[in-house]
Tab-separated table of C-alpha atoms in Angstrom:
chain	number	residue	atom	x	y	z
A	202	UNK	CA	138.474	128.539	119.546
A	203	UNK	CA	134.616	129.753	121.132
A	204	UNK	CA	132.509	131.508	118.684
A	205	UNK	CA	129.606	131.059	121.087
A	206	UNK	CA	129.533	134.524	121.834
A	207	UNK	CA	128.788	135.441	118.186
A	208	UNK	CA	124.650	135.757	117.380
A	209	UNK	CA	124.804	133.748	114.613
A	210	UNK	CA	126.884	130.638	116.591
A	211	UNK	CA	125.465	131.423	119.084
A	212	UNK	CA	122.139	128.403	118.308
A	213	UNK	CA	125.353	126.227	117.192
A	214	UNK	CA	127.457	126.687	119.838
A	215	UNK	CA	127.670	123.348	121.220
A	216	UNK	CA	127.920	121.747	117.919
A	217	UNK	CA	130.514	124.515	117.025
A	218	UNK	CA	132.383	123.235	119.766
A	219	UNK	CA	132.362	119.574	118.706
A	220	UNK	CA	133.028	120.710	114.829
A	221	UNK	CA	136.636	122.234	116.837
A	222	UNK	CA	137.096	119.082	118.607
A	223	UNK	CA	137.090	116.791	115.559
A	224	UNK	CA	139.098	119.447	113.131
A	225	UNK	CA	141.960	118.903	115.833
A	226	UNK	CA	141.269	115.411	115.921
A	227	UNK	CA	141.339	114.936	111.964
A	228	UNK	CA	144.548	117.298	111.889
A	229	UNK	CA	146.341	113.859	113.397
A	230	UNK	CA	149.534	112.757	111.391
A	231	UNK	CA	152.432	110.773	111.645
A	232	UNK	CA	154.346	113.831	109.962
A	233	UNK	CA	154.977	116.635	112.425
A	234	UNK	CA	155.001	119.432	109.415
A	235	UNK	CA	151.666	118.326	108.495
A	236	UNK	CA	150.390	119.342	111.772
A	237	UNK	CA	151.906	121.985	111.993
A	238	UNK	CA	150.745	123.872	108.866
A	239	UNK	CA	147.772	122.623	109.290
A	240	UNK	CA	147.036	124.506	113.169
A	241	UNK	CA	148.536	127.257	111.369
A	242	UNK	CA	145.991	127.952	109.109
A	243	UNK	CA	143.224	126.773	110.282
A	244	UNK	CA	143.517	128.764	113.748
A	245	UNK	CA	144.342	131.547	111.905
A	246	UNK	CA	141.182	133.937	112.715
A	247	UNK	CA	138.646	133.045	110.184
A	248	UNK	CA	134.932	133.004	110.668
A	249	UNK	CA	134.291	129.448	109.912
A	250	UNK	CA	131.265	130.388	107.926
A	251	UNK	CA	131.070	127.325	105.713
A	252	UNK	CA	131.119	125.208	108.198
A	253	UNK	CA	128.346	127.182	110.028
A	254	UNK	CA	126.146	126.714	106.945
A	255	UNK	CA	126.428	123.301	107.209
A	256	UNK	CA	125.050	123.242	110.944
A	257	UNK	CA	122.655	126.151	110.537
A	258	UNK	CA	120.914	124.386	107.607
A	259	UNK	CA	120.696	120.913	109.445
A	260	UNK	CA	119.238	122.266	112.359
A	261	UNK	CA	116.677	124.421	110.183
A	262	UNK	CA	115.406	121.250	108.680
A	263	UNK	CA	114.947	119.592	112.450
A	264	UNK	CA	118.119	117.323	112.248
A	265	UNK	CA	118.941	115.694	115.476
A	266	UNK	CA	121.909	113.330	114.359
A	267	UNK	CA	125.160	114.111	114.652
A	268	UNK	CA	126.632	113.431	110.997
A	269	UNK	CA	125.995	117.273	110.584
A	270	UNK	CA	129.570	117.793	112.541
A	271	UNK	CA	131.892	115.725	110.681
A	272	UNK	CA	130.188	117.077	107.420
A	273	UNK	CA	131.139	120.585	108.641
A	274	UNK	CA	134.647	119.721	109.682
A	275	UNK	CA	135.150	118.569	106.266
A	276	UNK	CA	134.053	121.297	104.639
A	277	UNK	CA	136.337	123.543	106.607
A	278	UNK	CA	139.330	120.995	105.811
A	279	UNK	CA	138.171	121.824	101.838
A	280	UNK	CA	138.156	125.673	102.374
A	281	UNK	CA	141.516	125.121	103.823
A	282	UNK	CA	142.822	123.539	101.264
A	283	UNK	CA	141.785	125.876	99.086
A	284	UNK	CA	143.449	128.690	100.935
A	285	UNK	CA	146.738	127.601	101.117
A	286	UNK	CA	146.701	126.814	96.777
A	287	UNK	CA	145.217	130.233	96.484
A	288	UNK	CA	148.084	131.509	98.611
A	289	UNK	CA	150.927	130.075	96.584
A	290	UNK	CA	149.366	130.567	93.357
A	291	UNK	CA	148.869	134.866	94.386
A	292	UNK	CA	152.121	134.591	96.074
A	293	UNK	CA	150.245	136.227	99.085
A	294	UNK	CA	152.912	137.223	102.049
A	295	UNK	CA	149.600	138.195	104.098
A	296	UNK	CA	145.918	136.398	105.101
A	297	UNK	CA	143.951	137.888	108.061
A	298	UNK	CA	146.693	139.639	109.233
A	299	UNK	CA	149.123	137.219	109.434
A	300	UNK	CA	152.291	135.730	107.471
A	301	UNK	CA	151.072	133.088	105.177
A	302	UNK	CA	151.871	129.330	105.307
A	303	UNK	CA	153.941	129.657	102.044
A	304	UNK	CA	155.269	132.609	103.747
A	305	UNK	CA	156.259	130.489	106.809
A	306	UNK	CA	157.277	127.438	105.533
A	307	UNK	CA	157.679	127.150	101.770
A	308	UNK	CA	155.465	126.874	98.806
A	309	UNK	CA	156.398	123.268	98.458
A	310	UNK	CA	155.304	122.113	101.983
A	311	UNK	CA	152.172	124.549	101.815
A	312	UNK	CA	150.350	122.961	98.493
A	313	UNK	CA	151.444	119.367	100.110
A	314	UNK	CA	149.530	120.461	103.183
A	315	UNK	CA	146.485	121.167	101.165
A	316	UNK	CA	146.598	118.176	99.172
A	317	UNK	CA	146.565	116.231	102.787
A	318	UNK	CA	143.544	118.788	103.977
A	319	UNK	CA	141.748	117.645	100.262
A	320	UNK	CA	142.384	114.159	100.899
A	321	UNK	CA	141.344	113.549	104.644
A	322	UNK	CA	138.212	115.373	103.948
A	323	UNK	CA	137.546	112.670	101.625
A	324	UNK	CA	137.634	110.106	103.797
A	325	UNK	CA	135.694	112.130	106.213
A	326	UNK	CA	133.191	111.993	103.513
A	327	UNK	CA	133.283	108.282	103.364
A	328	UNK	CA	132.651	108.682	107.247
A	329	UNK	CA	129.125	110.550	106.647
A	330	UNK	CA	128.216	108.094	104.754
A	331	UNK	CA	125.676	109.698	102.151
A	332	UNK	CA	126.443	108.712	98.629
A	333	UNK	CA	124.371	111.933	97.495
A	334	UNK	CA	126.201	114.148	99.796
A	335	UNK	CA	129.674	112.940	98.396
A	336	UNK	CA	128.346	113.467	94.683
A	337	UNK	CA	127.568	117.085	95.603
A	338	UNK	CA	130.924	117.726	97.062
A	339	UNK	CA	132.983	115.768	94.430
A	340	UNK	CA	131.215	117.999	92.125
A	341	UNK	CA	131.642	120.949	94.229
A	342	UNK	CA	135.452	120.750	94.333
A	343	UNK	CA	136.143	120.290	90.279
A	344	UNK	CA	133.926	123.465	89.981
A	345	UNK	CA	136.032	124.968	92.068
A	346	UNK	CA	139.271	124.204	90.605
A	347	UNK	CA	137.338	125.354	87.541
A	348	UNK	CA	136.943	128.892	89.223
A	349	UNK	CA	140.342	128.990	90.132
A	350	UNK	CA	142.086	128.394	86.901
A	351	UNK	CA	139.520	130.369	85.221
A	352	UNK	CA	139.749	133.227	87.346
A	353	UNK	CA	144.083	132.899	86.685
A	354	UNK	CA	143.565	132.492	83.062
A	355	UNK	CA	141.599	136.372	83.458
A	356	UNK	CA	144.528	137.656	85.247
A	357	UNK	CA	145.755	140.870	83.231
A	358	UNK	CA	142.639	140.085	80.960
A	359	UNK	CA	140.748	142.866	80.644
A	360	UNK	CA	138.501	142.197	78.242
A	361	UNK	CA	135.856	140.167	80.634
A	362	UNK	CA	132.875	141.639	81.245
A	363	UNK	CA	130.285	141.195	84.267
A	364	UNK	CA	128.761	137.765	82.923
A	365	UNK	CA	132.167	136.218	83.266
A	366	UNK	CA	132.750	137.788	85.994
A	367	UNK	CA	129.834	136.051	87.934
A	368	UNK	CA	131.284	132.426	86.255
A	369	UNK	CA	134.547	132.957	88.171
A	370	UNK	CA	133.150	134.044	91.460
A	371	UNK	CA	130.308	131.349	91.270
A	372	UNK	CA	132.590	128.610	90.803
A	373	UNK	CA	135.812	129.967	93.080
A	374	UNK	CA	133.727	131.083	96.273
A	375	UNK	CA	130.211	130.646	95.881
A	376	UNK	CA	130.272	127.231	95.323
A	377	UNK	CA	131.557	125.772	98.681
A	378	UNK	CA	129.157	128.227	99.900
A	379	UNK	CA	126.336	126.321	98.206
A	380	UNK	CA	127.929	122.927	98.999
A	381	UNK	CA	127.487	123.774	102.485
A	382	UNK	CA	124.493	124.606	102.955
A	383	UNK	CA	123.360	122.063	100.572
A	384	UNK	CA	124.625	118.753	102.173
A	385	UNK	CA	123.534	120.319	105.247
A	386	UNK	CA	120.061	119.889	104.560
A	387	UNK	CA	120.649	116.973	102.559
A	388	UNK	CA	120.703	115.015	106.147
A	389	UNK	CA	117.536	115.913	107.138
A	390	UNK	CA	114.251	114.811	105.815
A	391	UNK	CA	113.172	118.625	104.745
A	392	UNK	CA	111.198	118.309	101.643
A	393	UNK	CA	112.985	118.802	98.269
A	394	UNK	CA	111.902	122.841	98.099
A	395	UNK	CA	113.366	123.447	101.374
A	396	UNK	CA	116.529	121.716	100.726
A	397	UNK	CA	116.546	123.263	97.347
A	398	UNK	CA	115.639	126.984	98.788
A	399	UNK	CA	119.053	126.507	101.341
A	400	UNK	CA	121.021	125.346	98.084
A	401	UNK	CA	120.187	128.723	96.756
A	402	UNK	CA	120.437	130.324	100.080
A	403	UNK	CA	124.135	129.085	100.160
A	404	UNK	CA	125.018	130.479	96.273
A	405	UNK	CA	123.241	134.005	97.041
A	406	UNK	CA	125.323	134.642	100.130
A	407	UNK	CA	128.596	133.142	98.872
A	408	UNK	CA	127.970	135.892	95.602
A	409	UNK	CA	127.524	138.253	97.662
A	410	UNK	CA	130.373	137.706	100.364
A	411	UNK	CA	132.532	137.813	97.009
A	412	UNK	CA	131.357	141.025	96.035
A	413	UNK	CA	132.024	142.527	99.311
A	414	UNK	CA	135.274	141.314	99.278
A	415	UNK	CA	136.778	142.690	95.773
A	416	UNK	CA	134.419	145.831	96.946
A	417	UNK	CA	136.754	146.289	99.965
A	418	UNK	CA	139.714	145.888	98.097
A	419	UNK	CA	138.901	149.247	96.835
A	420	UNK	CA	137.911	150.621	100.749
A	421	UNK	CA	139.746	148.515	103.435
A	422	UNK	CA	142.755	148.831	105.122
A	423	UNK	CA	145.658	145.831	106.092
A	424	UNK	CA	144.730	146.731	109.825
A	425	UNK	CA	141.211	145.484	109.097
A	426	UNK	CA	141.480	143.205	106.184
A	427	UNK	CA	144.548	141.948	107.135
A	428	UNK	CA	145.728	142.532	103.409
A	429	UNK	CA	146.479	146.025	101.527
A	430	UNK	CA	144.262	147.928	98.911
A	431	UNK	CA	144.644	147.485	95.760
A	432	UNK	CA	145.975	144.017	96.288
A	433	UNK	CA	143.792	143.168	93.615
A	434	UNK	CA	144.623	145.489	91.337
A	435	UNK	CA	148.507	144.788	91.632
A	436	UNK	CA	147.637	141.373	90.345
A	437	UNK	CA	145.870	141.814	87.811
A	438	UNK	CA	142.509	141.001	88.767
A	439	UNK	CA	139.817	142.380	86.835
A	440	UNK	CA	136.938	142.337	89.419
A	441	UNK	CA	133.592	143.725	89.177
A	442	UNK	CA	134.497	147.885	90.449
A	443	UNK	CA	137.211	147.953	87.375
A	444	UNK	CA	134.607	146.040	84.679
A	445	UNK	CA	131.579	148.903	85.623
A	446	UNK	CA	134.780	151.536	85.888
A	447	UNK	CA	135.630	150.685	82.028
A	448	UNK	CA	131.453	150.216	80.910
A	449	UNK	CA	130.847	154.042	82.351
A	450	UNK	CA	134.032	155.635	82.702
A	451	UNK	CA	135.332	157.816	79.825
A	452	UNK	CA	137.507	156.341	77.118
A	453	UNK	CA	140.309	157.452	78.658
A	454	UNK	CA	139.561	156.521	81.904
A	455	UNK	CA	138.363	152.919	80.520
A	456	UNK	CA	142.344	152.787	78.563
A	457	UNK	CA	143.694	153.702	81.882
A	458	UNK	CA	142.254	151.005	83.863
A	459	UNK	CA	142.806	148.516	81.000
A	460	UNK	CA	146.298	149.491	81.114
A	461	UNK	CA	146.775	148.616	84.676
A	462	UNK	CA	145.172	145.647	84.728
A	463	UNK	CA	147.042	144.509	82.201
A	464	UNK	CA	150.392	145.400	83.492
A	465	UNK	CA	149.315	144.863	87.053
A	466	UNK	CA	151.072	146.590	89.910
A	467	UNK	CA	149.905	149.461	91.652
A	468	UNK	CA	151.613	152.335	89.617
A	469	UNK	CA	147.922	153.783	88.711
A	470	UNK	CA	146.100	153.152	91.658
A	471	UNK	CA	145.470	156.234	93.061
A	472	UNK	CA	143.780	157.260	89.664
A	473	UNK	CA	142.215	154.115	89.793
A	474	UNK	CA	140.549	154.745	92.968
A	475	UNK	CA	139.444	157.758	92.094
A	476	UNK	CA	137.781	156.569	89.009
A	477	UNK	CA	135.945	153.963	90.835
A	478	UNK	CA	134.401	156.185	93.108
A	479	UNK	CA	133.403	158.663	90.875
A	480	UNK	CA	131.766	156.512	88.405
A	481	UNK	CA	129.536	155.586	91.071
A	482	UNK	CA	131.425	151.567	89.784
A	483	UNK	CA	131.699	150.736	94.222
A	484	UNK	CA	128.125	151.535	94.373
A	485	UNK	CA	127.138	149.493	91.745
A	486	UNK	CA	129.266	146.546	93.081
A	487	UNK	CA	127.851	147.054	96.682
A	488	UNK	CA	123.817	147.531	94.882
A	489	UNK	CA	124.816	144.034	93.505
A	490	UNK	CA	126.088	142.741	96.787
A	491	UNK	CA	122.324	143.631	98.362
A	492	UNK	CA	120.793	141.562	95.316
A	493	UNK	CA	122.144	138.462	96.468
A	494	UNK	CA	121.869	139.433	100.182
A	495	UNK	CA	117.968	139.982	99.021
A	496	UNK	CA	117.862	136.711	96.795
A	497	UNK	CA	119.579	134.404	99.856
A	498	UNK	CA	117.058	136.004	102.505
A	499	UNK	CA	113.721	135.567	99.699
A	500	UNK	CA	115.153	131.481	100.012
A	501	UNK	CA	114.519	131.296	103.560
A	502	UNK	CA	110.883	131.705	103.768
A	503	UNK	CA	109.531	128.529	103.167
A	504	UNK	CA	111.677	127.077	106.552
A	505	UNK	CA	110.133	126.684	109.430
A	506	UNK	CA	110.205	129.722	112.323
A	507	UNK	CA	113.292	129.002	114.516
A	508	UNK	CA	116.402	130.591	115.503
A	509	UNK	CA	118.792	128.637	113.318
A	510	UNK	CA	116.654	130.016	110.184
A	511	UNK	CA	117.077	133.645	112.073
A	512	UNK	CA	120.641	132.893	112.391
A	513	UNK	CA	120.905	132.163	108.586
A	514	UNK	CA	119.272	135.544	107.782
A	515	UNK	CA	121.600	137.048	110.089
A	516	UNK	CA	124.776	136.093	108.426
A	517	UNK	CA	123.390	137.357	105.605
A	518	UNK	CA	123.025	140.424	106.971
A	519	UNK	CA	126.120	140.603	107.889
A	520	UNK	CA	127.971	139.333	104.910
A	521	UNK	CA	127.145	142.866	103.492
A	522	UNK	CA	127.641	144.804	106.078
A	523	UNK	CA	131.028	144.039	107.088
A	524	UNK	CA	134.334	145.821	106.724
A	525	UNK	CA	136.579	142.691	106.409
């Protein structure tokens, strides 16, 4: 998989390559269906951004080793984890266009595939060899678990409000976001603002790639998103369009919306579309999305000039402006 022709890769693109190399490599087992699942999803289309945090924030900080690699393959072989216990717990049919694992092979064999992907990252994380780096990202993945459960327990709950909202996101997506960039420049000898500034970096833009995300679930399509409106919305999810829907809708536009996150489904959705956009609640959500974009980019000054720090303000960029 080349990503070299991307302008944010593109400064990586030779460790990108090598990150590729030793995925495969890691991906080794003596039980076929492990392998199997595990090509599956991890050549399934994604952007590899976390991993291209990690790389982007060692090279910012002047690192010249080659630790940086392994500590981005790992990180991917967390986020893939993740995906396929997010994917059995939504009962998702569909990621990125394409049949899920649990919708290929099982739910049994899919959360057993994670729990491999979880595992052989941490020994990968034995490999770097950092004690500090392994205490961020032992801390990283019980926060989010947290974010997981948390954001299950708030499924049909529609009493949350923006607040706990930001708890859920912060620990479910933002934090691996952090993680990344954070052990990334934990390898170099950047001073503790700088590695401190991409920590932040890392939470800003994983916020905000959140809030895109539930924002599109409200504007995409399954042609670009490679999942359906309103998918969301059938399950319950009360994300941050419905919680400023309910704050500045009317009262009986706030009861409807309760009612259908509560009961889930998408029996109200087309009045729940409209009520989003005419509260001006998708704004809001996207205004929000810019904050972070704003509060990542504001982190970045105080790195050196160079075109792995443009790179990082690029993606970004980007994590707002795109349509899946």
């Amino acid at each position: 998989m080349s990503f070299s022709a991307s302008p944010t890769h593109a400064p990586v693109a030779e460790d990108f390559a090598e990150v590729d190399r030793t995925i495969h490599r890691r991906l080794a087992s003596d039980v076929p269906l492990v392998e199997t699942i595990g090509h599956y999803i991890v050549e399934s289309g994604g952007k590899r951004v976390r991993p291209l945090l990690v790389l982007l924030a060692a090279r910012a900080l002047g690192y010249r080793g080659e630790k940086h690699v392994l500590l981005a393959a790992l990180i991917e072989f967390m986020h893939t984890s993740t995906l396929l216990h997010d994917d059995v717990v939504d009962e998702s049919r569909l990621r990125r266009g394409k049949p899920t694992a649990n919708e290929e092979w099982g739910n049994a064999p899919s959360v057993l595939v994670g729990d491999f992907l979880y595992s052989r990252s941490f020994q990968m994380m034995v490999d770097v060899g950092s004690m500090e780096i392994m205490a961020i990202l032992s801390q990283a993945t019980s926060t989010i678990a947290e974010g997981e459960v948390l954001q299950l327990t708030n499924i049909g709950n529609a009493d949350i409000d923006e607040a706990d909202y930001f708890k859920t996101i912060q620990g479910k997506t933002a934090m691996l976001f952090e993680a990344a960039s954070h052990t990334g420049a934990m390898l170099t000898d950047g001073s503790s603002e700088q590695i401190e500034a991409l920590r932040l970096y890392g939470r800003h833009l994983g916020l905000a790639f959140q809030l895109v995300d539930d924002l599109l679930d409200y504007l995409g399509d399954a042609d670009t998103m490679g999942k359906n409106v309103g998918d969301d919305l059938a399950e319950g999810k009360p994300t941050l369009p419905l919680i400023q829907a309910m704050k500045t809708g009317t009262a009986e536009e706030a009861t409807l919306i309760r009612r259908a996150i509560e009961q889930g489904g998408l029996e109200h959705l087309d009045t729940v579309l409209d009520i989003v956009r005419r509260t001006g609640s998708l704004d809001y959500t996207r205004d929000r999305a810019l904050e972070m974009r704003d509060r990542a980019l504001a982190n970045l000054d105080c790195l050196p000039p160079s075109e792995f720090r443009d790179s990082l303000a690029l993606l970004a960029r980007q994590a707002v402006e795109r349509s899946a």
